[in-house]
Amino acid sequence: MKRKEVWDMYLFRLLRQTIDSEWKAIIFYLVNTAFLLLIFNLTFTGSLIVYPALISLTILAAYLTVKAVMMHSFLHSLDSAKHSKGYASYPETCKEALVFEVIEDIHGRYHDIIVAINDKLNGRNSMFSSFIHNMKTSLAVIELACVNPSQDALGDIALENEKLKRNLEQALNILRLDEFSNDYVPERVDLHSLVSTVINEKKRDFIYAGVYPKLHGDTAYVYTDKKWCAYILEQIIANAIKYTPPGKNIYMEITPDEKRTVLTIRDEGIGIGAEDMPRVFELFYTGKNGRDHKAATGIGLFMVKHIAKQLGIEVTLTSAIGEGTKVCLSFLSKL
């Protein structure tokens, strides 16, 4: 199609859009003009109405031309607004200004949503890359152990198999986070029994690390989801084991109250520096300890904070270098 034909079509469309936008004003102007011409004709006998009619139509044409130019500017700005944020707009009226303000607000909101989705996607890609790398390492160890089978090799295979199970469970839990409400079953849970179960499941880790669990407190019932709460405890205890030197203890104490029951998990580990404390719950943040311990992923505490918020569990963490770390979980009591 030739440029002239395109331009003619655009002008025709612009004129139509201008008339559609200003039809009320045009009708009002024509009715008013007809009324004035009628008064002019009745007042001045025998006078012609051609001249005032031409003047009136000329004024209308000038008005439509101005409005068409304004419509062209508005449509151009609107087209720019559809494609990008921070566009240059030159509203001619208050309504146009409001339209661009709404579009800018929509752009801002969707931009924030897209950034959040991209961050989440990048985070997940990094997490699953880490899981896959860890599982490949475990598979390589198992493969080497199978080449030279022995009693020690069987122990290595069992250890790597546990690592594979933990990585797979971690990956599944991350996938379940988006549908947490569908996998959440609140119930009356014996917190003492649940902590004891988690300690027993971590028995091998305690033995290998040479660290000793100390559980204090009596039976206390809380209102929570048993499976997800156990996952939180596993993450906190796993961190405590990882950063506690051999021969030290990890203390767990349950303090019940009428409204809240507090579980305190305190280790005698290396502690966390003051500069790292504000960011310990951020995804992938490992801090100085993470750089010294290559197994750190910066996922555990993030998951703890995220899931605890969904469960209504208040989480606080205090720590100091050389003095260990204390994590307090405050549950809603169910007496």
mmCIF file of C-alpha atoms in Angstrom:
data_model
loop_
_atom_site.group_PDB
_atom_site.id
_atom_site.type_symbol
_atom_site.label_atom_id
_atom_site.label_comp_id
_atom_site.label_asym_id
_atom_site.label_seq_id
_atom_site.Cartn_x
_atom_site.Cartn_y
_atom_site.Cartn_z
ATOM 1 C CA MET A 1 0.000 0.000 0.000
ATOM 2 C CA LYS A 2 1.302 3.414 -1.005
ATOM 3 C CA ARG A 3 2.264 5.945 1.636
ATOM 4 C CA LYS A 4 -0.398 8.415 0.389
ATOM 5 C CA GLU A 5 -3.140 5.804 0.745
ATOM 6 C CA VAL A 6 -1.948 4.973 4.254
ATOM 7 C CA TRP A 7 -1.894 8.651 5.172
ATOM 8 C CA ASP A 8 -5.404 9.186 3.728
ATOM 9 C CA MET A 9 -6.703 6.231 5.743
ATOM 10 C CA TYR A 10 -5.069 7.574 8.881
ATOM 11 C CA LEU A 11 -6.592 11.047 8.359
ATOM 12 C CA PHE A 12 -10.014 9.526 7.762
ATOM 13 C CA ARG A 13 -9.703 7.393 10.890
ATOM 14 C CA LEU A 14 -8.465 10.406 12.868
ATOM 15 C CA LEU A 15 -11.425 12.525 11.687
ATOM 16 C CA ARG A 16 -13.857 9.748 12.593
ATOM 17 C CA GLN A 17 -12.320 9.338 16.048
ATOM 18 C CA THR A 18 -12.433 13.116 16.583
ATOM 19 C CA ILE A 19 -16.103 13.280 15.616
ATOM 20 C CA ASP A 20 -16.900 10.274 17.822
ATOM 21 C CA SER A 21 -15.159 12.008 20.699
ATOM 22 C CA GLU A 22 -16.753 15.433 20.147
ATOM 23 C CA TRP A 23 -20.197 14.498 18.831
ATOM 24 C CA LYS A 24 -22.022 16.000 21.792
ATOM 25 C CA ALA A 25 -20.209 19.318 21.388
ATOM 26 C CA ILE A 26 -20.850 19.271 17.617
ATOM 27 C CA ILE A 27 -24.571 18.647 18.059
ATOM 28 C CA PHE A 28 -24.799 21.365 20.697
ATOM 29 C CA TYR A 29 -22.920 23.786 18.408
ATOM 30 C CA LEU A 30 -25.137 23.006 15.371
ATOM 31 C CA VAL A 31 -28.354 23.344 17.375
ATOM 32 C CA ASN A 32 -27.137 26.604 18.861
ATOM 33 C CA THR A 33 -26.098 27.871 15.407
ATOM 34 C CA ALA A 34 -29.480 26.955 13.899
ATOM 35 C CA PHE A 35 -31.238 28.784 16.736
ATOM 36 C CA LEU A 36 -29.117 31.905 16.201
ATOM 37 C CA LEU A 37 -29.688 31.813 12.436
ATOM 38 C CA LEU A 38 -33.411 31.533 13.043
ATOM 39 C CA ILE A 39 -33.347 34.591 15.328
ATOM 40 C CA PHE A 40 -31.147 36.434 12.779
ATOM 41 C CA ASN A 41 -33.584 35.657 9.970
ATOM 42 C CA LEU A 42 -36.626 36.715 11.993
ATOM 43 C CA THR A 43 -35.007 39.923 13.198
ATOM 44 C CA PHE A 44 -33.618 41.108 9.877
ATOM 45 C CA THR A 45 -36.344 40.660 7.258
ATOM 46 C CA GLY A 46 -35.100 39.563 3.849
ATOM 47 C CA SER A 47 -31.535 39.053 5.002
ATOM 48 C CA LEU A 48 -29.512 36.132 3.737
ATOM 49 C CA ILE A 49 -28.323 33.378 6.025
ATOM 50 C CA VAL A 50 -25.564 32.087 3.741
ATOM 51 C CA TYR A 51 -22.892 34.386 5.149
ATOM 52 C CA PRO A 52 -23.463 33.639 8.861
ATOM 53 C CA ALA A 53 -23.868 29.953 8.006
ATOM 54 C CA LEU A 54 -20.478 29.931 6.248
ATOM 55 C CA ILE A 55 -18.895 31.703 9.235
ATOM 56 C CA SER A 56 -20.460 29.167 11.582
ATOM 57 C CA LEU A 57 -19.239 26.194 9.498
ATOM 58 C CA THR A 58 -15.767 27.736 9.267
ATOM 59 C CA ILE A 59 -15.612 28.043 13.050
ATOM 60 C CA LEU A 60 -16.794 24.414 13.363
ATOM 61 C CA ALA A 61 -14.143 23.260 10.893
ATOM 62 C CA ALA A 62 -11.448 25.150 12.813
ATOM 63 C CA TYR A 63 -12.701 23.627 16.065
ATOM 64 C CA LEU A 64 -12.600 20.097 14.604
ATOM 65 C CA THR A 65 -9.126 20.731 13.186
ATOM 66 C CA VAL A 66 -7.802 21.769 16.597
ATOM 67 C CA LYS A 67 -9.474 18.776 18.209
ATOM 68 C CA ALA A 68 -8.070 16.467 15.506
ATOM 69 C CA VAL A 69 -4.548 17.724 16.223
ATOM 70 C CA MET A 70 -5.130 17.163 19.928
ATOM 71 C CA MET A 71 -6.508 13.686 19.181
ATOM 72 C CA HIS A 72 -3.424 12.903 17.081
ATOM 73 C CA SER A 73 -1.162 13.927 19.961
ATOM 74 C CA PHE A 74 -3.234 11.915 22.435
ATOM 75 C CA LEU A 75 -3.242 8.778 20.251
ATOM 76 C CA HIS A 76 0.500 9.060 19.704
ATOM 77 C CA SER A 77 1.126 9.292 23.451
ATOM 78 C CA LEU A 78 -1.347 6.456 24.053
ATOM 79 C CA ASP A 79 0.497 4.260 21.555
ATOM 80 C CA SER A 80 3.782 4.984 23.342
ATOM 81 C CA ALA A 81 2.141 4.245 26.687
ATOM 82 C CA LYS A 82 1.113 0.772 25.502
ATOM 83 C CA HIS A 83 4.687 -0.312 24.913
ATOM 84 C CA SER A 84 6.820 1.176 27.641
ATOM 85 C CA LYS A 85 6.974 2.788 31.062
ATOM 86 C CA GLY A 86 8.355 6.302 31.469
ATOM 87 C CA TYR A 87 7.046 7.516 28.087
ATOM 88 C CA ALA A 88 6.653 11.210 27.218
ATOM 89 C CA SER A 89 3.022 12.326 27.367
ATOM 90 C CA TYR A 90 1.490 15.741 26.774
ATOM 91 C CA PRO A 91 -2.115 15.631 27.998
ATOM 92 C CA GLU A 92 -4.337 18.446 26.783
ATOM 93 C CA THR A 93 -7.179 17.942 29.223
ATOM 94 C CA CYS A 94 -7.711 16.816 32.797
ATOM 95 C CA LYS A 95 -9.296 13.577 31.568
ATOM 96 C CA GLU A 96 -6.276 12.783 29.422
ATOM 97 C CA ALA A 97 -3.971 13.451 32.355
ATOM 98 C CA LEU A 98 -5.994 11.036 34.488
ATOM 99 C CA VAL A 99 -5.825 8.389 31.734
ATOM 100 C CA PHE A 100 -2.027 8.618 31.593
ATOM 101 C CA GLU A 101 -1.768 8.530 35.374
ATOM 102 C CA VAL A 102 -3.784 5.311 35.445
ATOM 103 C CA ILE A 103 -1.689 3.797 32.643
ATOM 104 C CA GLU A 104 1.521 4.748 34.453
ATOM 105 C CA ASP A 105 0.189 3.179 37.638
ATOM 106 C CA ILE A 106 -0.746 -0.012 35.771
ATOM 107 C CA HIS A 107 2.715 -0.101 34.186
ATOM 108 C CA GLY A 108 4.307 0.267 37.610
ATOM 109 C CA ARG A 109 2.247 -2.505 39.150
ATOM 110 C CA TYR A 110 2.828 -4.949 36.311
ATOM 111 C CA HIS A 111 6.511 -4.058 36.258
ATOM 112 C CA ASP A 112 6.762 -4.935 39.950
ATOM 113 C CA ILE A 113 4.870 -8.193 39.353
ATOM 114 C CA ILE A 114 7.123 -9.140 36.425
ATOM 115 C CA VAL A 115 10.262 -8.323 38.431
ATOM 116 C CA ALA A 116 8.978 -10.463 41.314
ATOM 117 C CA ILE A 117 8.153 -13.335 38.955
ATOM 118 C CA ASN A 118 11.580 -13.109 37.296
ATOM 119 C CA ASP A 119 13.327 -13.025 40.680
ATOM 120 C CA LYS A 120 11.311 -16.028 41.788
ATOM 121 C CA LEU A 121 12.061 -17.883 38.560
ATOM 122 C CA ASN A 122 15.773 -17.078 38.744
ATOM 123 C CA GLY A 123 15.805 -18.152 42.377
ATOM 124 C CA ARG A 124 14.142 -21.429 41.569
ATOM 125 C CA ASN A 125 16.504 -22.065 38.685
ATOM 126 C CA SER A 126 19.447 -21.498 41.019
ATOM 127 C CA MET A 127 17.932 -23.734 43.692
ATOM 128 C CA PHE A 128 17.223 -26.598 41.328
ATOM 129 C CA SER A 129 20.654 -26.217 39.727
ATOM 130 C CA SER A 130 22.129 -26.570 43.209
ATOM 131 C CA PHE A 131 19.976 -29.630 43.937
ATOM 132 C CA ILE A 132 20.907 -31.266 40.621
ATOM 133 C CA HIS A 133 24.596 -30.585 41.202
ATOM 134 C CA ASN A 134 24.429 -32.097 44.699
ATOM 135 C CA MET A 135 22.568 -35.152 43.434
ATOM 136 C CA LYS A 136 25.049 -35.663 40.611
ATOM 137 C CA THR A 137 27.840 -35.570 43.176
ATOM 138 C CA SER A 138 26.053 -38.193 45.279
ATOM 139 C CA LEU A 139 25.475 -40.392 42.231
ATOM 140 C CA ALA A 140 29.166 -40.149 41.324
ATOM 141 C CA VAL A 141 30.126 -41.262 44.840
ATOM 142 C CA ILE A 142 27.652 -44.171 44.673
ATOM 143 C CA GLU A 143 29.010 -45.182 41.277
ATOM 144 C CA LEU A 144 32.589 -45.240 42.596
ATOM 145 C CA ALA A 145 31.488 -47.230 45.654
ATOM 146 C CA CYS A 146 29.828 -49.821 43.415
ATOM 147 C CA VAL A 147 33.069 -50.345 41.504
ATOM 148 C CA ASN A 148 34.908 -51.418 44.662
ATOM 149 C CA PRO A 149 32.214 -52.862 46.956
ATOM 150 C CA SER A 150 33.132 -53.141 50.630
ATOM 151 C CA GLN A 151 31.635 -52.487 54.032
ATOM 152 C CA ASP A 152 32.899 -48.896 53.935
ATOM 153 C CA ALA A 153 31.474 -48.513 50.440
ATOM 154 C CA LEU A 154 28.040 -49.582 51.674
ATOM 155 C CA GLY A 155 28.254 -46.920 54.366
ATOM 156 C CA ASP A 156 29.135 -44.298 51.741
ATOM 157 C CA ILE A 157 26.220 -45.414 49.570
ATOM 158 C CA ALA A 158 23.814 -45.189 52.510
ATOM 159 C CA LEU A 159 25.092 -41.697 53.366
ATOM 160 C CA GLU A 160 24.789 -40.447 49.780
ATOM 161 C CA ASN A 161 21.356 -42.013 49.506
ATOM 162 C CA GLU A 162 20.255 -39.936 52.500
ATOM 163 C CA LYS A 163 21.612 -36.827 50.795
ATOM 164 C CA LEU A 164 19.668 -37.682 47.641
ATOM 165 C CA LYS A 165 16.472 -38.103 49.656
ATOM 166 C CA ARG A 166 17.006 -34.748 51.399
ATOM 167 C CA ASN A 167 17.614 -32.940 48.107
ATOM 168 C CA LEU A 168 14.538 -34.481 46.501
ATOM 169 C CA GLU A 169 12.392 -33.626 49.534
ATOM 170 C CA GLN A 170 13.736 -30.061 49.494
ATOM 171 C CA ALA A 171 12.880 -29.682 45.812
ATOM 172 C CA LEU A 172 9.368 -31.048 46.360
ATOM 173 C CA ASN A 173 8.790 -28.698 49.292
ATOM 174 C CA ILE A 174 9.792 -25.709 47.178
ATOM 175 C CA LEU A 175 7.318 -26.761 44.483
ATOM 176 C CA ARG A 176 4.589 -27.118 47.130
ATOM 177 C CA LEU A 177 5.052 -23.560 48.426
ATOM 178 C CA ASP A 178 2.862 -22.077 45.662
ATOM 179 C CA GLU A 179 -0.023 -24.322 46.714
ATOM 180 C CA PHE A 180 0.614 -24.189 50.429
ATOM 181 C CA SER A 181 -3.062 -23.714 51.336
ATOM 182 C CA ASN A 182 -3.913 -26.994 49.575
ATOM 183 C CA ASP A 183 -1.281 -28.875 51.579
ATOM 184 C CA TYR A 184 -1.951 -27.320 54.981
ATOM 185 C CA VAL A 185 -3.784 -29.337 57.640
ATOM 186 C CA PRO A 186 -3.916 -27.535 61.028
ATOM 187 C CA GLU A 187 -4.335 -29.849 64.000
ATOM 188 C CA ARG A 188 -3.569 -30.290 67.694
ATOM 189 C CA VAL A 189 0.069 -31.413 67.864
ATOM 190 C CA ASP A 190 2.200 -32.563 70.784
ATOM 191 C CA LEU A 191 5.250 -30.359 70.304
ATOM 192 C CA HIS A 192 7.484 -32.402 72.633
ATOM 193 C CA SER A 193 6.714 -35.592 70.717
ATOM 194 C CA LEU A 194 7.273 -33.856 67.364
ATOM 195 C CA VAL A 195 10.682 -32.470 68.394
ATOM 196 C CA SER A 196 11.686 -35.921 69.705
ATOM 197 C CA THR A 197 10.717 -37.474 66.359
ATOM 198 C CA VAL A 198 12.819 -34.950 64.416
ATOM 199 C CA ILE A 199 15.793 -35.519 66.738
ATOM 200 C CA ASN A 200 15.484 -39.274 66.169
ATOM 201 C CA GLU A 201 15.369 -38.786 62.392
ATOM 202 C CA LYS A 202 18.519 -36.649 62.640
ATOM 203 C CA LYS A 203 20.276 -39.227 64.834
ATOM 204 C CA ARG A 204 22.792 -40.150 62.145
ATOM 205 C CA ASP A 205 23.670 -36.467 61.593
ATOM 206 C CA PHE A 206 24.185 -35.918 65.310
ATOM 207 C CA ILE A 207 26.459 -38.973 65.505
ATOM 208 C CA TYR A 208 28.567 -38.010 62.480
ATOM 209 C CA ALA A 209 28.951 -34.423 63.738
ATOM 210 C CA GLY A 210 29.703 -35.499 67.317
ATOM 211 C CA VAL A 211 27.030 -33.133 68.596
ATOM 212 C CA TYR A 212 24.565 -33.950 71.390
ATOM 213 C CA PRO A 213 20.861 -32.957 71.503
ATOM 214 C CA LYS A 214 19.366 -31.918 74.851
ATOM 215 C CA LEU A 215 15.569 -31.663 74.976
ATOM 216 C CA HIS A 216 13.930 -30.072 78.031
ATOM 217 C CA GLY A 217 10.282 -29.509 78.792
ATOM 218 C CA ASP A 218 7.132 -31.555 79.150
ATOM 219 C CA THR A 219 4.264 -32.351 76.848
ATOM 220 C CA ALA A 220 2.822 -29.197 75.253
ATOM 221 C CA TYR A 221 0.104 -29.032 72.634
ATOM 222 C CA VAL A 222 0.153 -26.452 69.860
ATOM 223 C CA TYR A 223 -2.064 -25.686 66.884
ATOM 224 C CA THR A 224 -0.125 -26.198 63.639
ATOM 225 C CA ASP A 225 0.474 -28.432 60.616
ATOM 226 C CA LYS A 226 2.496 -31.439 61.759
ATOM 227 C CA LYS A 227 4.355 -32.117 58.504
ATOM 228 C CA TRP A 228 5.374 -28.527 57.747
ATOM 229 C CA CYS A 229 6.269 -27.839 61.368
ATOM 230 C CA ALA A 230 8.540 -30.897 61.323
ATOM 231 C CA TYR A 231 10.167 -29.508 58.185
ATOM 232 C CA ILE A 232 10.881 -26.195 59.968
ATOM 233 C CA LEU A 233 12.436 -28.034 62.906
ATOM 234 C CA GLU A 234 14.568 -30.159 60.559
ATOM 235 C CA GLN A 235 15.975 -27.072 58.863
ATOM 236 C CA ILE A 236 16.819 -25.291 62.126
ATOM 237 C CA ILE A 237 18.363 -28.393 63.732
ATOM 238 C CA ALA A 238 20.311 -29.202 60.545
ATOM 239 C CA ASN A 239 21.797 -25.693 60.608
ATOM 240 C CA ALA A 240 22.655 -26.037 64.289
ATOM 241 C CA ILE A 241 24.433 -29.356 63.647
ATOM 242 C CA LYS A 242 26.285 -27.953 60.631
ATOM 243 C CA TYR A 243 27.789 -25.010 62.508
ATOM 244 C CA THR A 244 28.395 -26.635 65.917
ATOM 245 C CA PRO A 245 31.860 -28.089 66.660
ATOM 246 C CA PRO A 246 32.162 -31.745 67.823
ATOM 247 C CA GLY A 247 31.634 -32.319 71.530
ATOM 248 C CA LYS A 248 29.179 -29.410 71.906
ATOM 249 C CA ASN A 249 25.458 -29.504 72.647
ATOM 250 C CA ILE A 250 22.254 -28.323 71.010
ATOM 251 C CA TYR A 251 19.636 -27.387 73.602
ATOM 252 C CA MET A 252 15.909 -27.517 72.878
ATOM 253 C CA GLU A 253 13.492 -26.231 75.493
ATOM 254 C CA ILE A 254 9.692 -26.020 75.413
ATOM 255 C CA THR A 255 8.033 -23.288 77.472
ATOM 256 C CA PRO A 256 4.219 -23.524 77.418
ATOM 257 C CA ASP A 257 1.851 -20.673 78.220
ATOM 258 C CA GLU A 258 -1.912 -20.136 78.050
ATOM 259 C CA LYS A 259 -1.811 -18.405 74.662
ATOM 260 C CA ARG A 260 1.634 -19.101 73.182
ATOM 261 C CA THR A 261 4.088 -21.962 73.510
ATOM 262 C CA VAL A 262 7.736 -21.145 72.799
ATOM 263 C CA LEU A 263 10.283 -23.654 71.534
ATOM 264 C CA THR A 264 13.871 -22.442 71.929
ATOM 265 C CA ILE A 265 16.647 -24.145 69.943
ATOM 266 C CA ARG A 266 20.095 -22.995 71.083
ATOM 267 C CA ASP A 267 23.425 -24.324 69.852
ATOM 268 C CA GLU A 268 27.003 -23.834 71.013
ATOM 269 C CA GLY A 269 28.234 -23.216 67.495
ATOM 270 C CA ILE A 270 30.353 -20.610 65.790
ATOM 271 C CA GLY A 271 27.579 -17.999 65.773
ATOM 272 C CA ILE A 272 26.616 -15.391 63.185
ATOM 273 C CA GLY A 273 28.302 -12.016 62.749
ATOM 274 C CA ALA A 274 26.384 -8.810 63.398
ATOM 275 C CA GLU A 275 26.827 -7.747 59.761
ATOM 276 C CA ASP A 276 25.013 -10.899 58.566
ATOM 277 C CA MET A 277 22.137 -10.869 61.061
ATOM 278 C CA PRO A 278 19.744 -8.555 59.125
ATOM 279 C CA ARG A 279 19.882 -10.846 56.075
ATOM 280 C CA VAL A 280 19.904 -14.376 57.509
ATOM 281 C CA PHE A 281 16.348 -15.075 56.270
ATOM 282 C CA GLU A 282 16.997 -13.851 52.708
ATOM 283 C CA LEU A 283 16.969 -16.387 49.893
ATOM 284 C CA PHE A 284 20.481 -17.617 48.919
ATOM 285 C CA TYR A 285 22.184 -15.420 51.495
ATOM 286 C CA THR A 286 24.879 -17.493 53.223
ATOM 287 C CA GLY A 287 27.056 -14.774 54.765
ATOM 288 C CA LYS A 288 30.573 -15.345 56.065
ATOM 289 C CA ASN A 289 29.726 -18.771 57.495
ATOM 290 C CA GLY A 290 28.401 -19.871 54.121
ATOM 291 C CA ARG A 291 31.664 -18.908 52.432
ATOM 292 C CA ASP A 292 33.580 -20.983 54.967
ATOM 293 C CA HIS A 293 31.200 -23.950 54.700
ATOM 294 C CA LYS A 294 30.689 -24.876 51.049
ATOM 295 C CA ALA A 295 27.589 -26.968 51.803
ATOM 296 C CA ALA A 296 25.592 -23.841 52.695
ATOM 297 C CA THR A 297 22.875 -22.937 50.167
ATOM 298 C CA GLY A 298 21.069 -20.005 51.799
ATOM 299 C CA ILE A 299 17.753 -21.824 51.380
ATOM 300 C CA GLY A 300 17.003 -23.354 54.796
ATOM 301 C CA LEU A 301 16.298 -20.245 56.864
ATOM 302 C CA PHE A 302 14.402 -18.634 53.992
ATOM 303 C CA MET A 303 12.106 -21.658 53.888
ATOM 304 C CA VAL A 304 11.765 -21.562 57.676
ATOM 305 C CA LYS A 305 10.655 -17.907 57.660
ATOM 306 C CA HIS A 306 8.309 -18.361 54.706
ATOM 307 C CA ILE A 307 6.570 -21.486 56.029
ATOM 308 C CA ALA A 308 6.436 -20.192 59.609
ATOM 309 C CA LYS A 309 4.605 -17.094 58.374
ATOM 310 C CA GLN A 310 2.031 -19.307 56.648
ATOM 311 C CA LEU A 311 1.601 -21.367 59.818
ATOM 312 C CA GLY A 312 1.320 -18.341 62.108
ATOM 313 C CA ILE A 313 4.541 -19.206 63.927
ATOM 314 C CA GLU A 314 6.618 -16.257 65.127
ATOM 315 C CA VAL A 315 10.339 -16.780 64.437
ATOM 316 C CA THR A 316 13.151 -14.829 66.075
ATOM 317 C CA LEU A 317 16.875 -15.449 65.766
ATOM 318 C CA THR A 318 19.695 -14.082 67.914
ATOM 319 C CA SER A 319 23.362 -14.887 67.590
ATOM 320 C CA ALA A 320 26.903 -13.688 68.209
ATOM 321 C CA ILE A 321 30.284 -14.879 66.995
ATOM 322 C CA GLY A 322 31.669 -17.557 69.296
ATOM 323 C CA GLU A 323 28.512 -17.667 71.425
ATOM 324 C CA GLY A 324 26.241 -19.800 69.255
ATOM 325 C CA THR A 325 22.792 -19.153 67.802
ATOM 326 C CA LYS A 326 19.346 -19.183 69.398
ATOM 327 C CA VAL A 327 16.123 -19.594 67.420
ATOM 328 C CA CYS A 328 12.757 -19.117 69.131
ATOM 329 C CA LEU A 329 9.523 -20.459 67.634
ATOM 330 C CA SER A 330 6.350 -19.108 69.201
ATOM 331 C CA PHE A 331 3.281 -21.291 68.554
ATOM 332 C CA LEU A 332 -0.397 -20.738 69.205
ATOM 333 C CA SER A 333 -1.222 -23.043 72.130
ATOM 334 C CA LYS A 334 -4.022 -25.574 71.807
ATOM 335 C CA LEU A 335 -4.887 -26.680 75.348
#
